[in-house]
């Protein structure tokens, strides 16, 4: 297209520069040629929290935050949630296309061959105190896997990379289940690879030697849909961490451990836990208007609302709301649901939330479902991390295969003291 450039006039010098525009973006390094004098470093862009900076080109996930659209490799999230499975979606994210029947069988087999944990990893999990937060266990256990599979350092070998991907996606649910059983003081159930990915996880957490034990298929399906919805979300805080840490060419376990640490925070994957605590604290539907008033005065946030990218209803939240009702038919209704629905109804009509485009996000209803599945609240961020592992790994591979990527190294604007001489202690 003609004139795909930006003309910039530097009013300090009167000089004009032409900068190419590609994919609606100018390169920040092109600004460096704009200098006030020969020894000037050149203009930098300042963008705290990366509000308007693309750090990569990606072909994995597309989001239109204003329209509330989310697609993985071009497939709308609604269609994937309805027709696909989490493992198929993980394949799609990692390999770029939906698998054939044969490839899907191969892929499922690869993952199911990697569900078991190394005994040393089991000892790591057992070393934690009974009340350790599961995310602390996840961050440590995944980092510990780096010591068990030292070949993982060969990140430029695609076959080695692929093997670590199978191990991570296979073992993460087992780590989650063992961490849970450790907490409640019960023996570990070894994985059963005849079950689906999510049914096996529920089995490892629940099974108590009952002769007639069967995983409830409605609950396994609900968890699978939640896993699909959480699998990737382009350059969010934890994914940017995975790419950033991975850009130093560390192994995928250490990078993923860092990504999980980023996910742990209450503004990110920890929000589902925070929503449940907020609903418990509100306690009754009648307390909702008072709570909203406090939020509007700046005394706390309405957790599960708002998003950096979505300025519309989060498409994942719409699907989750429906899943919540399916699950409550198979379990008993969660009394906190009534409070959540009331909060949503009041907030969606309130000028404060409308003006700021604050809508329910993925975490608003997911916690209620996790609670109906009897997961302890502290486990909620872990349940976010399990499926996000496939997104993190897909983004990590894409970063390694991108010739334009280098070690991540942002610039800064230095505003500290100018050069000064050291003052001896007796003169301060
Ligand atoms: N409750 C009340 N006010 C809010 C909320 C909220 N949940 N979120 C944003 N605001 C207000 C904020 O106070 C600010 O108002 P003002 O302009 O008067 O100062 C305005 O909206 C813009 O907020 P911001 O903090 O500049 O927006 P952000 O893009 O930096 O933050 C967010 C995005 C997700 C961190 C934020 O909306 C939030 O803290 N939400 C609650 C936590 C949450 O649910 N997180 C899960 C996100 S989705 C899953 C994931 O990605 O992990």
Coordinates of C-alpha atoms and ligand atoms in Angstrom, one line a residue:
X1 CA 0.0 0.0 0.0
X2 CA 1.3 3.5 -0.9
X3 CA 2.3 5.9 1.9
X4 CA 2.6 3.3 4.6
X5 CA 4.9 5.7 6.5
X6 CA 4.7 8.1 9.3
X7 CA 6.3 11.5 9.0
X8 CA 7.7 13.0 12.2
X9 CA 8.9 16.5 12.6
X10 CA 11.3 17.1 15.5
X11 CA 10.4 20.6 16.7
X12 CA 13.7 20.8 18.5
X13 CA 15.6 20.8 15.2
X14 CA 12.9 21.3 12.6
X15 CA 14.1 18.2 10.9
X16 CA 11.6 15.7 9.4
X17 CA 11.9 11.9 9.4
X18 CA 10.0 9.3 7.6
X19 CA 9.3 6.0 9.5
X20 CA 7.8 2.9 7.8
X21 CA 4.5 1.5 9.2
X22 CA 4.1 -2.3 9.1
X23 CA 1.1 -4.0 10.4
X24 CA -0.1 -0.7 11.9
X25 CA 3.1 -0.5 13.9
X26 CA 6.3 1.6 13.8
X27 CA 9.5 0.2 15.1
X28 CA 10.7 1.8 18.3
X29 CA 14.3 1.5 17.0
X30 CA 13.4 3.6 14.0
X31 CA 12.9 6.5 16.4
X32 CA 16.6 6.3 17.4
X33 CA 17.6 8.2 14.3
X34 CA 15.7 11.3 15.7
X35 CA 18.5 13.2 17.5
X36 CA 18.7 16.7 18.8
X37 CA 22.5 16.6 18.3
X38 CA 25.1 14.2 16.9
X39 CA 26.0 12.8 20.3
X40 CA 22.3 12.4 21.3
X41 CA 21.3 8.8 22.0
X42 CA 18.1 9.3 19.9
X43 CA 14.5 9.2 20.8
X44 CA 13.1 6.2 22.8
X45 CA 9.5 5.3 23.4
X46 CA 8.4 5.3 27.1
X47 CA 5.7 2.7 27.8
X48 CA 5.4 1.6 31.4
X49 CA 3.4 -1.7 31.7
X50 CA 3.6 -2.1 27.9
X51 CA 0.2 -0.4 27.4
X52 CA 0.9 0.2 23.7
X53 CA 4.0 -1.8 22.8
X54 CA 4.0 -5.0 20.7
X55 CA 7.0 -7.1 21.9
X56 CA 6.6 -9.8 19.2
X57 CA 4.8 -10.9 16.1
X58 CA 2.6 -13.9 16.8
X59 CA 0.4 -16.3 14.9
X60 CA -1.1 -18.1 18.0
X61 CA -3.9 -16.1 19.6
X62 CA -6.0 -13.2 18.4
X63 CA -8.0 -10.9 20.7
X64 CA -10.2 -8.0 19.8
X65 CA -10.8 -6.4 23.2
X66 CA -13.4 -3.9 22.0
X67 CA -15.5 -6.5 20.3
X68 CA -14.9 -9.3 22.8
X69 CA -13.3 -11.7 20.3
X70 CA -10.9 -14.5 21.2
X71 CA -9.4 -16.9 18.7
X72 CA -6.7 -19.6 18.9
X73 CA -5.0 -20.0 15.5
X74 CA -8.1 -18.4 13.9
X75 CA -10.7 -20.6 15.5
X76 CA -13.2 -18.8 17.7
X77 CA -13.1 -19.8 21.4
X78 CA -16.8 -20.4 21.4
X79 CA -16.5 -23.2 18.7
X80 CA -13.5 -24.7 20.4
X81 CA -15.3 -24.8 23.8
X82 CA -18.3 -26.5 22.2
X83 CA -16.6 -29.0 19.9
X84 CA -13.0 -29.6 21.0
X85 CA -11.1 -31.0 23.9
X86 CA -8.3 -29.4 25.9
X87 CA -5.6 -31.8 24.5
X88 CA -6.7 -31.1 21.0
X89 CA -6.6 -27.3 21.7
X90 CA -3.1 -27.7 23.2
X91 CA -2.0 -29.5 20.0
X92 CA -3.6 -26.6 17.9
X93 CA -1.7 -24.0 19.9
X94 CA 1.6 -25.9 19.7
X95 CA 1.5 -27.2 16.1
X96 CA -0.6 -24.5 14.5
X97 CA -3.3 -26.7 13.0
X98 CA -6.1 -29.0 14.3
X99 CA -4.8 -32.6 14.3
X100 CA -6.1 -35.4 12.1
X101 CA -7.6 -38.4 13.9
X102 CA -4.3 -40.2 13.7
X103 CA -2.2 -37.2 14.9
X104 CA -4.6 -36.6 17.8
X105 CA -4.3 -40.3 18.9
X106 CA -0.5 -39.9 18.7
X107 CA -0.5 -36.7 20.7
X108 CA -2.8 -38.0 23.4
X109 CA -0.6 -41.0 23.7
X110 CA 2.5 -38.8 24.0
X111 CA 0.9 -36.9 26.8
X112 CA -0.5 -39.9 28.6
X113 CA 3.0 -41.5 28.5
X114 CA 4.3 -38.6 30.6
X115 CA 1.8 -38.4 33.4
X116 CA 4.1 -40.1 36.1
X117 CA 6.4 -38.0 38.3
X118 CA 10.0 -38.9 39.0
X119 CA 10.4 -40.1 42.5
X120 CA 12.7 -37.2 43.4
X121 CA 9.9 -34.8 42.3
X122 CA 7.5 -36.6 44.6
X123 CA 10.0 -36.1 47.5
X124 CA 10.2 -32.4 46.6
X125 CA 6.4 -32.1 46.9
X126 CA 6.4 -34.1 50.2
X127 CA 9.0 -31.8 51.7
X128 CA 6.5 -28.9 51.8
X129 CA 4.5 -28.2 55.0
X130 CA 0.9 -29.4 54.9
X131 CA -0.4 -25.8 54.5
X132 CA 1.9 -24.7 51.7
X133 CA 0.2 -22.7 49.0
X134 CA -0.2 -24.9 45.9
X135 CA 1.3 -22.2 43.7
X136 CA 4.4 -22.2 45.8
X137 CA 4.6 -26.0 45.2
X138 CA 4.0 -25.5 41.5
X139 CA 6.7 -22.9 41.0
X140 CA 9.2 -25.1 42.9
X141 CA 8.2 -28.4 41.4
X142 CA 8.5 -27.2 37.8
X143 CA 11.9 -25.6 38.6
X144 CA 13.0 -28.8 40.2
X145 CA 12.1 -30.7 37.0
X146 CA 14.9 -28.7 35.3
X147 CA 17.4 -30.7 37.5
X148 CA 15.8 -34.0 36.6
X149 CA 15.9 -33.5 32.9
X150 CA 19.2 -31.6 32.3
X151 CA 19.0 -32.2 28.5
X152 CA 16.2 -29.6 28.5
X153 CA 19.0 -27.0 28.1
X154 CA 19.3 -28.0 24.5
X155 CA 16.6 -25.6 23.6
X156 CA 17.6 -25.3 19.9
X157 CA 17.0 -29.0 19.3
X158 CA 13.3 -29.3 18.3
X159 CA 13.1 -33.0 19.3
X160 CA 14.5 -32.2 22.8
X161 CA 12.0 -29.3 23.1
X162 CA 9.1 -31.5 22.1
X163 CA 10.0 -34.0 24.7
X164 CA 10.0 -31.4 27.5
X165 CA 6.6 -30.1 26.2
X166 CA 5.1 -33.6 26.6
X167 CA 6.6 -33.9 30.1
X168 CA 5.3 -30.6 31.3
X169 CA 1.8 -31.0 29.9
X170 CA 1.7 -34.6 31.2
X171 CA 3.1 -34.0 34.6
X172 CA 1.5 -30.7 35.7
X173 CA -1.9 -32.2 36.6
X174 CA -0.1 -34.9 38.6
X175 CA 1.8 -32.3 40.5
X176 CA -1.5 -30.5 41.2
X177 CA -3.1 -33.7 42.4
X178 CA -0.2 -34.8 44.6
X179 CA 0.1 -31.3 46.1
X180 CA -3.6 -31.6 47.0
X181 CA -3.3 -35.1 48.5
X182 CA -0.2 -34.0 50.5
X183 CA -2.2 -31.1 51.9
X184 CA -5.1 -33.3 53.1
X185 CA -2.7 -36.0 54.3
X186 CA -3.8 -38.7 52.0
X187 CA -1.8 -41.2 49.9
X188 CA -1.1 -40.2 46.3
X189 CA -3.1 -41.9 43.5
X190 CA -0.9 -42.7 40.6
X191 CA -2.2 -41.5 37.2
X192 CA -4.7 -43.6 35.3
X193 CA -3.9 -43.1 31.6
X194 CA -7.1 -44.8 30.4
X195 CA -9.0 -41.7 31.5
X196 CA -9.2 -38.4 29.7
X197 CA -6.8 -35.6 30.8
X198 CA -9.2 -34.0 33.1
X199 CA -11.0 -37.1 34.3
X200 CA -7.6 -38.5 35.3
X201 CA -6.9 -35.3 37.3
X202 CA -10.2 -35.5 39.2
X203 CA -9.5 -39.2 39.8
X204 CA -6.0 -38.6 41.2
X205 CA -7.4 -36.0 43.6
X206 CA -10.5 -37.8 44.7
X207 CA -10.1 -41.6 44.6
X208 CA -10.3 -43.3 48.0
X209 CA -10.3 -47.0 47.0
X210 CA -14.1 -47.1 46.4
X211 CA -15.0 -50.2 44.5
X212 CA -17.5 -48.4 42.3
X213 CA -15.5 -45.2 41.8
X214 CA -16.3 -43.3 38.6
X215 CA -15.4 -39.7 37.7
X216 CA -18.5 -37.7 37.1
X217 CA -18.4 -37.1 33.3
X218 CA -20.2 -33.7 33.6
X219 CA -17.6 -32.4 36.0
X220 CA -14.7 -33.8 33.8
X221 CA -16.2 -32.1 30.8
X222 CA -16.7 -28.8 32.6
X223 CA -13.1 -28.8 33.7
X224 CA -12.0 -29.6 30.2
X225 CA -14.0 -26.6 28.9
X226 CA -12.4 -24.4 31.5
X227 CA -9.0 -25.7 30.4
X228 CA -9.8 -24.8 26.8
X229 CA -10.7 -21.2 27.8
X230 CA -7.6 -20.7 29.8
X231 CA -5.1 -22.3 27.4
X232 CA -3.7 -19.1 25.9
X233 CA -4.3 -15.4 26.0
X234 CA -1.5 -13.8 23.9
X235 CA 0.9 -11.4 25.6
X236 CA -0.4 -11.4 29.2
X237 CA 1.8 -10.9 32.2
X238 CA 2.8 -14.6 32.7
X239 CA 3.2 -15.2 29.0
X240 CA 5.4 -12.2 28.6
X241 CA 7.4 -13.6 31.6
X242 CA 7.7 -16.9 29.8
X243 CA 9.0 -15.2 26.7
X244 CA 11.2 -12.8 28.7
X245 CA 12.9 -15.4 30.9
X246 CA 13.1 -17.9 27.9
X247 CA 14.8 -15.2 25.9
X248 CA 18.0 -15.7 27.9
X249 CA 17.9 -19.3 26.6
X250 CA 17.2 -20.9 30.0
X251 CA 15.5 -24.2 29.9
X252 CA 11.7 -24.4 29.6
X253 CA 11.2 -25.6 33.2
X254 CA 12.9 -22.5 34.7
X255 CA 11.1 -20.2 32.3
X256 CA 7.7 -21.9 33.0
X257 CA 8.3 -21.7 36.7
X258 CA 8.8 -18.0 36.4
X259 CA 5.6 -17.7 34.3
X260 CA 3.7 -19.6 37.0
X261 CA 5.1 -17.1 39.6
X262 CA 3.8 -14.2 37.5
X263 CA 0.4 -15.9 37.2
X264 CA 0.2 -16.3 41.0
X265 CA -0.5 -12.6 41.6
X266 CA -4.1 -11.5 42.5
X267 CA -4.2 -9.1 39.5
X268 CA -3.6 -12.1 37.1
X269 CA -4.3 -15.8 37.7
X270 CA -4.7 -15.3 41.4
X271 CA -7.9 -13.3 40.7
X272 CA -10.2 -16.3 40.7
X273 CA -9.1 -17.0 44.3
X274 CA -9.6 -13.3 45.2
X275 CA -13.1 -13.4 43.7
X276 CA -14.2 -16.3 45.9
X277 CA -12.7 -14.6 49.0
X278 CA -14.6 -11.4 48.0
X279 CA -17.9 -13.2 47.6
X280 CA -17.4 -14.9 51.0
X281 CA -16.6 -11.6 52.6
X282 CA -19.7 -10.0 51.1
X283 CA -21.6 -12.9 52.6
X284 CA -25.2 -12.0 51.6
X285 CA -27.0 -10.6 48.5
X286 CA -28.3 -7.7 50.6
X287 CA -24.7 -6.5 51.2
X288 CA -23.9 -6.2 47.5
X289 CA -25.0 -2.5 47.0
X290 CA -22.9 -1.4 50.0
X291 CA -19.9 -3.3 48.7
X292 CA -20.3 -1.7 45.2
X293 CA -20.3 1.8 46.9
X294 CA -17.1 1.0 48.7
X295 CA -15.4 -0.1 45.4
X296 CA -16.6 3.1 43.8
X297 CA -15.0 5.1 46.6
X298 CA -11.7 3.3 45.8
X299 CA -11.9 1.1 48.9
X300 CA -10.9 -2.1 47.0
X301 CA -11.7 -3.5 43.6
X302 CA -14.5 -5.6 42.3
X303 CA -12.4 -8.7 41.7
X304 CA -13.2 -10.6 38.4
X305 CA -14.1 -7.4 36.7
X306 CA -12.0 -5.4 34.3
X307 CA -9.3 -6.3 31.9
X308 CA -6.3 -4.6 30.3
X309 CA -7.4 -5.7 26.8
X310 CA -11.2 -6.5 27.0
X311 CA -13.3 -3.4 27.0
X312 CA -16.4 -5.5 26.5
X313 CA -17.7 -8.7 28.1
X314 CA -14.8 -11.2 28.2
X315 CA -16.0 -14.0 25.7
X316 CA -14.6 -16.6 28.1
X317 CA -16.8 -15.3 30.9
X318 CA -19.9 -15.8 28.8
X319 CA -19.0 -19.5 28.2
X320 CA -18.1 -20.0 31.9
X321 CA -21.4 -18.5 33.1
X322 CA -23.2 -21.3 31.1
X323 CA -20.8 -24.0 32.3
X324 CA -21.5 -22.9 35.9
X325 CA -25.2 -23.6 35.5
X326 CA -24.4 -27.1 34.0
X327 CA -22.1 -27.9 36.9
X328 CA -24.6 -26.8 39.5
X329 CA -27.2 -29.1 38.0
X330 CA -24.7 -32.0 38.6
X331 CA -23.7 -30.8 42.1
X332 CA -25.5 -28.6 44.5
X333 CA -26.0 -24.9 43.8
X334 CA -23.2 -22.7 45.2
X335 CA -24.9 -20.1 47.5
X336 CA -22.2 -17.6 46.4
X337 CA -23.7 -17.7 42.9
X338 CA -26.6 -15.5 44.0
X339 CA -24.2 -12.9 45.3
X340 CA -22.1 -13.1 42.1
X341 CA -25.2 -12.6 39.8
X342 CA -26.4 -9.7 41.9
X343 CA -22.9 -8.1 41.8
X344 CA -22.8 -8.5 38.0
X345 CA -26.3 -7.1 37.5
X346 CA -25.7 -4.0 39.6
X347 CA -22.2 -3.4 38.3
X348 CA -23.3 -3.7 34.6
X349 CA -25.9 -0.9 35.2
X350 CA -23.7 1.4 37.2
X351 CA -22.1 4.5 35.7
X352 CA -18.7 3.9 37.4
X353 CA -18.3 0.5 35.7
X354 CA -19.9 1.6 32.4
X355 CA -17.6 4.6 32.0
X356 CA -14.5 2.5 32.7
X357 CA -15.7 -0.3 30.4
X358 CA -15.4 -2.8 33.3
X359 CA -17.1 -6.2 32.5
X360 CA -16.8 -9.6 34.1
X361 CA -13.6 -11.4 33.1
X362 CA -12.7 -15.1 33.0
X363 CA -12.2 -15.2 36.7
X364 CA -15.6 -13.9 37.8
X365 CA -17.4 -17.3 37.5
X366 CA -14.6 -19.8 37.2
X367 CA -14.0 -19.8 41.0
X368 CA -17.6 -20.8 41.7
X369 CA -17.2 -23.8 39.4
X370 CA -14.0 -24.8 41.0
X371 CA -15.6 -24.6 44.3
X372 CA -18.5 -26.8 43.1
X373 CA -15.9 -29.3 42.0
X374 CA -14.7 -29.2 45.6
X375 CA -11.3 -27.7 44.9
X376 CA -10.0 -25.7 47.8
X377 CA -9.8 -22.0 47.1
X378 CA -6.0 -21.9 47.1
X379 CA -6.0 -24.4 44.2
X380 CA -7.8 -22.0 41.8
X381 CA -4.7 -20.3 40.4
X382 CA -3.1 -23.8 39.9
X383 CA -6.2 -24.8 37.8
X384 CA -5.5 -21.7 35.6
X385 CA -1.8 -22.7 35.3
X386 CA -2.4 -26.3 34.2
X387 CA -3.9 -25.4 30.8
X388 CA -2.0 -22.2 30.4
X389 CA 1.2 -24.3 30.3
X390 CA 0.3 -25.2 26.7
X391 CA 0.0 -21.5 25.8
X392 CA 3.2 -20.6 27.5
X393 CA 5.1 -23.4 25.7
X394 CA 3.6 -22.5 22.3
X395 CA 4.7 -18.9 22.8
X396 CA 8.1 -20.0 24.0
X397 CA 8.7 -22.1 20.9
X398 CA 7.4 -19.3 18.7
X399 CA 9.9 -16.9 20.4
X400 CA 12.8 -19.3 19.9
X401 CA 11.9 -19.7 16.2
X402 CA 11.6 -16.0 15.6
X403 CA 14.8 -14.6 14.0
X404 CA 14.0 -11.1 15.3
X405 CA 13.9 -12.1 18.9
X406 CA 16.9 -11.5 21.2
X407 CA 17.4 -11.5 24.9
X408 CA 14.8 -9.3 26.3
X409 CA 16.3 -6.1 27.6
X410 CA 14.1 -3.0 28.0
X411 CA 15.5 0.5 28.3
X412 CA 14.9 3.0 31.1
X413 CA 14.8 6.7 31.6
X414 CA 17.4 7.5 34.2
X415 CA 16.2 10.2 36.6
X416 CA 18.5 9.6 39.5
X417 CA 21.4 11.7 40.8
X418 CA 24.1 12.9 38.5
X419 CA 27.6 11.6 38.9
X420 CA 29.0 12.4 42.4
X421 CA 31.9 11.3 44.5
X422 CA 31.8 8.7 47.3
X423 CA 31.5 10.4 50.7
X424 CA 33.4 8.7 53.5
X425 CA 31.3 7.5 56.4
X426 CA 32.6 10.2 58.9
X427 CA 31.6 13.0 56.5
X428 CA 27.9 12.0 55.9
Ligands
LIG1 N1 -12.9 -2.7 40.3 C1 -13.0 -1.4 40.4 N2 -12.4 -0.5 39.6 C2 -11.6 -1.0 38.7 C3 -11.4 -2.4 38.5 C4 -12.1 -3.2 39.3 N3 -12.0 -4.6 39.2 N4 -10.5 -2.5 37.4 C5 -10.2 -1.3 37.0 N5 -10.8 -0.4 37.8 C6 -10.8 1.1 37.6 C7 -9.5 1.6 38.1 O1 -9.6 2.0 39.4 C8 -9.3 2.8 37.2 O2 -10.2 3.8 37.6 P1 -9.7 5.4 37.5 O3 -9.5 5.6 36.0 O4 -10.8 6.2 38.1 O5 -8.4 5.5 38.2 C9 -9.8 2.3 35.8 O6 -10.8 1.3 36.2 C10 -8.7 1.7 34.9 O7 -8.1 0.7 35.7 P2 -6.6 0.2 35.5 O8 -6.1 -0.3 36.8 O9 -5.8 1.4 34.9 O10 -6.7 -0.9 34.4 P3 -5.6 -1.9 34.0 O11 -5.8 -2.2 32.6 O12 -4.3 -1.5 34.5 O13 -6.0 -3.2 34.9 C11 -6.8 -5.2 35.7 C12 -6.6 -4.4 34.5 C13 -7.3 -6.6 35.3 C14 -5.5 -5.4 36.5 C15 -7.9 -4.5 36.6 O14 -9.1 -4.4 35.9 C16 -8.2 -5.3 37.9 O15 -7.4 -5.1 38.9 N6 -9.2 -6.2 38.0 C17 -9.5 -7.0 39.1 C18 -8.5 -8.2 39.1 C19 -8.9 -9.2 38.1 O16 -10.1 -9.6 38.0 N7 -7.9 -9.7 37.4 C20 -8.2 -10.8 36.4 C21 -7.9 -10.4 35.0 S1 -8.5 -11.5 33.8 C22 -7.5 -13.0 34.0 C23 -6.0 -12.7 33.9 O17 -5.6 -12.1 33.0 O18 -5.3 -13.3 34.7

